[in-house]
Amino acid sequence: SQLLEMKNITKVYPNGVVANQKVQFSLSEGEIHAIVGENGAGKSTLMKMMFGMEAPSEGEIFLRGEPLKLTSPQDAIDKGIGMVHQHFMLVPSFTVAENMVLGMEPKKGVGINYSEAVRMTEEMSKKYNLHVNPKAKVEDLSVGMKQKIEILKALLRGAKILILDEPTAVLTPQETEELFRELKQLKEQGHTIVFISHKLKEVKAICDRITIMRAGKSEGVFLTRDVSEQD
Ligand code: ADP
Ligand code: ADP
């Protein structure tokens, strides 16, 4: 069965806007899956329902075949779903290591001290080959580096599914290339990636399958090689 399935998802906001209308989305284990569509197509709304930020008005979500009701982002994190926001959720005046453990529950009475946070950050950075300096202050870092830290934060919290919201919007071409290398590596390490974008061209360079959204509806899922850029 599919890793994550969203069936007949409709989302009506309190002001009456129908942002998603009977949307279908299915995520296979180990793929990089793009959700593509113009501004206002309903991508963010779908993403928010995947991460417990909004509840569907109608429809069902399944994780590994089991019904999934997410009540909050923390709930999503606990179920192995991680999010890399377009606007990073990092505290600029804190170090990387501090940001990595911020908001994490200490294990059964054992708090996370700073040297432990530094050690964990180094370990994660090595494991995922991300070259992050645990002791650097976030405000001194490049945008590309901040994004890496957001990715590492999600991985540290056990994310198996990683959702990236317009990840290249803020990156230089060189940083974008680096991100794509890292995403391919994460995929090889068994992670599944949802990549939200309005740029079909870049999506074709990295994603296995594409779900196209238009005016609140999903127009089907396509293999990358079958999608031409005029579509
Ligand atoms: P996209 O991410 O593809 O740009 P969105 O999901 O952000 O699309 O938006 C889809 C539609 O829903 C748009 O018409 C947008 O204005 C509307 N919308 C998004 N968020 C809200 C909200 N919180 N309340 C009301 N309408 C919203
Ligand atoms: P993004 O594309 O990153 O979601 P937006 O500027 O579209 O950023 O939206 C910023 C916030 O405003 C989001 O939380 C979104 O849900 C909300 N929003 C978007 N459109 C509307 C709308 N028409 N009415 C109310 N809230 C909205």
XYZ file of N, CA, C and O and ligand atoms in Angstrom, residues 15 44 48 86, ligand 2:
43
model
N -14.067 31.516 5.729
C -14.636 32.594 4.905
C -15.315 32.077 3.633
O -15.724 32.864 2.781
N -0.423 24.935 -0.684
C -0.145 25.180 0.741
C -1.224 24.570 1.618
O -0.933 24.024 2.683
N -0.609 21.914 4.478
C -0.973 22.178 5.870
C -1.778 21.012 6.456
O -1.650 20.705 7.636
N 9.124 27.441 4.220
C 9.716 28.415 3.312
C 10.386 29.539 4.106
O 11.465 30.007 3.766
P 2.119 31.092 1.496
O 1.981 31.081 0.003
O 3.531 30.890 1.980
O 1.107 30.219 2.185
P 0.519 33.434 1.767
O 0.969 34.842 1.727
O -0.303 32.879 0.638
O 1.812 32.574 1.983
O -0.316 33.174 3.090
C 0.150 33.598 4.334
C -0.886 33.155 5.374
O -2.162 33.762 5.108
C -1.107 31.662 5.365
O -1.192 31.193 6.697
C -2.431 31.472 4.632
O -3.149 30.352 5.122
C -3.167 32.757 4.936
N -4.045 33.160 3.811
C -3.762 33.099 2.493
N -4.802 33.540 1.757
C -5.756 33.904 2.640
C -7.079 34.447 2.520
N -7.637 34.673 1.337
N -7.758 34.707 3.649
C -7.205 34.463 4.834
N -5.988 33.962 5.026
C -5.263 33.683 3.950
